[in-house]
mmCIF file of C-alpha atoms in Angstrom:
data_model
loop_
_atom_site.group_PDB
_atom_site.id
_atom_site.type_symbol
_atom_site.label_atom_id
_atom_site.label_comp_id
_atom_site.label_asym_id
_atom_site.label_seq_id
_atom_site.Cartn_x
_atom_site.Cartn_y
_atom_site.Cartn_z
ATOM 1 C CA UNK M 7 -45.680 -23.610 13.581
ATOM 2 C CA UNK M 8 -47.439 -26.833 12.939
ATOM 3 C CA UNK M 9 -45.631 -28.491 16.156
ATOM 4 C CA UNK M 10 -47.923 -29.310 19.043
ATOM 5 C CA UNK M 11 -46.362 -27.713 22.116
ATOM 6 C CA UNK M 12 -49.302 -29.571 24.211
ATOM 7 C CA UNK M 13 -49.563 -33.032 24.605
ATOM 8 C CA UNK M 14 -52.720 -35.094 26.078
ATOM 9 C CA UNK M 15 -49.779 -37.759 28.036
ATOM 10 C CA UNK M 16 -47.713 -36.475 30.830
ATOM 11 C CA UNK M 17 -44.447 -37.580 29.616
ATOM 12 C CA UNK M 18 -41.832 -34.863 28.752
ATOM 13 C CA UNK M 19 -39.134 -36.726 26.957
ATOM 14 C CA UNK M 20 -37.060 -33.052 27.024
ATOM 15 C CA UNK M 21 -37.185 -33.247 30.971
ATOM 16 C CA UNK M 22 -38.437 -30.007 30.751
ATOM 17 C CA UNK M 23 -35.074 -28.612 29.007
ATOM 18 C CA UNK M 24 -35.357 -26.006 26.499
ATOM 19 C CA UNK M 25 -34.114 -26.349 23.037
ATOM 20 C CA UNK M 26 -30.234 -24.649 23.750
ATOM 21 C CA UNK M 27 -29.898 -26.655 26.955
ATOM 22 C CA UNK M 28 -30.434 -29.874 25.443
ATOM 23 C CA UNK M 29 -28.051 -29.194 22.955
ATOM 24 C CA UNK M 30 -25.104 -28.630 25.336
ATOM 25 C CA UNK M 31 -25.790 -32.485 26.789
ATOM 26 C CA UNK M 32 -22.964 -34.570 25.287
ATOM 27 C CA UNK M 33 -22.758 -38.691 24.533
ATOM 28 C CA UNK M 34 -22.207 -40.985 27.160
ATOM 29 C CA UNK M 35 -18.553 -42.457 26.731
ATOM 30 C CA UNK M 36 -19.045 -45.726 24.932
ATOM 31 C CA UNK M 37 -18.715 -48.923 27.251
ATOM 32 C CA UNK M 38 -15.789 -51.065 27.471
ATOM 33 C CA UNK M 39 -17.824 -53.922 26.335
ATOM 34 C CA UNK M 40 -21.498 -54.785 25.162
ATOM 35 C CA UNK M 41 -23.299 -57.283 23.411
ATOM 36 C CA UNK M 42 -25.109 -57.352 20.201
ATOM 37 C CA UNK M 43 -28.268 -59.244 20.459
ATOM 38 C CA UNK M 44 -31.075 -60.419 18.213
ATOM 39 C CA UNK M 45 -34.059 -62.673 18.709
ATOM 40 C CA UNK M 46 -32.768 -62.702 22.925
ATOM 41 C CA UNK M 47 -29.476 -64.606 21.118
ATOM 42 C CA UNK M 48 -26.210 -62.783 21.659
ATOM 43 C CA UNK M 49 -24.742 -62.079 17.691
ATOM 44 C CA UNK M 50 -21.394 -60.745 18.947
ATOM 45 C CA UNK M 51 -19.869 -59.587 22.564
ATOM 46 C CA UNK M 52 -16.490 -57.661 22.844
ATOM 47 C CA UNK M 53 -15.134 -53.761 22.830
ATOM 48 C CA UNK M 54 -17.488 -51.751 20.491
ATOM 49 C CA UNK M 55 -14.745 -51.925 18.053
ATOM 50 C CA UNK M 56 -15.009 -55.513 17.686
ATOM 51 C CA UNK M 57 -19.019 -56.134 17.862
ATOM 52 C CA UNK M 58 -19.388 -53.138 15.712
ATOM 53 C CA UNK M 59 -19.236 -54.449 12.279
ATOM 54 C CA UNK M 60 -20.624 -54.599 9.011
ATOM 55 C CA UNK M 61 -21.164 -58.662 9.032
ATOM 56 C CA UNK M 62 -22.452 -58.124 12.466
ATOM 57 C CA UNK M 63 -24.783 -55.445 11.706
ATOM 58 C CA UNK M 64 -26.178 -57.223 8.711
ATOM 59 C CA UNK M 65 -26.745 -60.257 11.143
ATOM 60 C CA UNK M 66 -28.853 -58.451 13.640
ATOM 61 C CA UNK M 67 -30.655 -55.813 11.084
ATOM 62 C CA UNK M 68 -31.306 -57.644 8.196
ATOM 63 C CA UNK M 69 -29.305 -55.633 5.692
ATOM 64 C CA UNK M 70 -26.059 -54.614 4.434
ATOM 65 C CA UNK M 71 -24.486 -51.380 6.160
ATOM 66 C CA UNK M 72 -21.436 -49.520 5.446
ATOM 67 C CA UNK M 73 -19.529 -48.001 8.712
ATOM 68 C CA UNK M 74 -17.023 -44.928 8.545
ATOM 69 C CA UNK M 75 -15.294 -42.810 10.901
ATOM 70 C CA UNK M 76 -16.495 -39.271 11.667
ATOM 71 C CA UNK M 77 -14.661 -37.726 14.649
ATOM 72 C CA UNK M 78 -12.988 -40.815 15.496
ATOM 73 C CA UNK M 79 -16.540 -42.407 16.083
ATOM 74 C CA UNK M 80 -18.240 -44.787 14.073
ATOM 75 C CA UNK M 81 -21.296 -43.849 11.457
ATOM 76 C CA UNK M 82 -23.632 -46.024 10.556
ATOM 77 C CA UNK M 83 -24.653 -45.622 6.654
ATOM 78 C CA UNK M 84 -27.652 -47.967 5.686
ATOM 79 C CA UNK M 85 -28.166 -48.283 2.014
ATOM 80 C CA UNK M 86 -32.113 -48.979 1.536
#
């Protein structure tokens, strides 16, 4: 395997978890409310629903984006 299992820096970004315990971790709930930001300006602030869209997304990013549904939570499609 061509994966370095040794790195010269001291940070383990696994915590030391293996592979199969990692997997098991699950998403945080998403908040209540948030903010979408760019340049330190706030773009949009409300429930995720709300600040999630595709005319906010564009705003912040630069681009167009397409959002679906998959599992009753929101997927972000960029189209490059």
């Amino acid at each position: 395997m061509s994966v370095p299992t040794v790195h010269p820096f001291t940070f383990d970004p696994t915590y030391g978890l293996q592979l199969d315990q990692l997997r098991q971790i699950r998403a945080p709930e998403a908040p209540a409310d948030f903010d979408a930001m760019r340049d330190g300006r706030v773009i949009a602030d409300g429930t995720p629903d709300a600040v999630l869209t595709e005319d906010n997304l564009e705003a912040i990013f630069g681009y167009r984006m397409q959002i679906e549904q998959m599992g009753g939570k929101p997927f972000v499609l960029h189209h490059l």
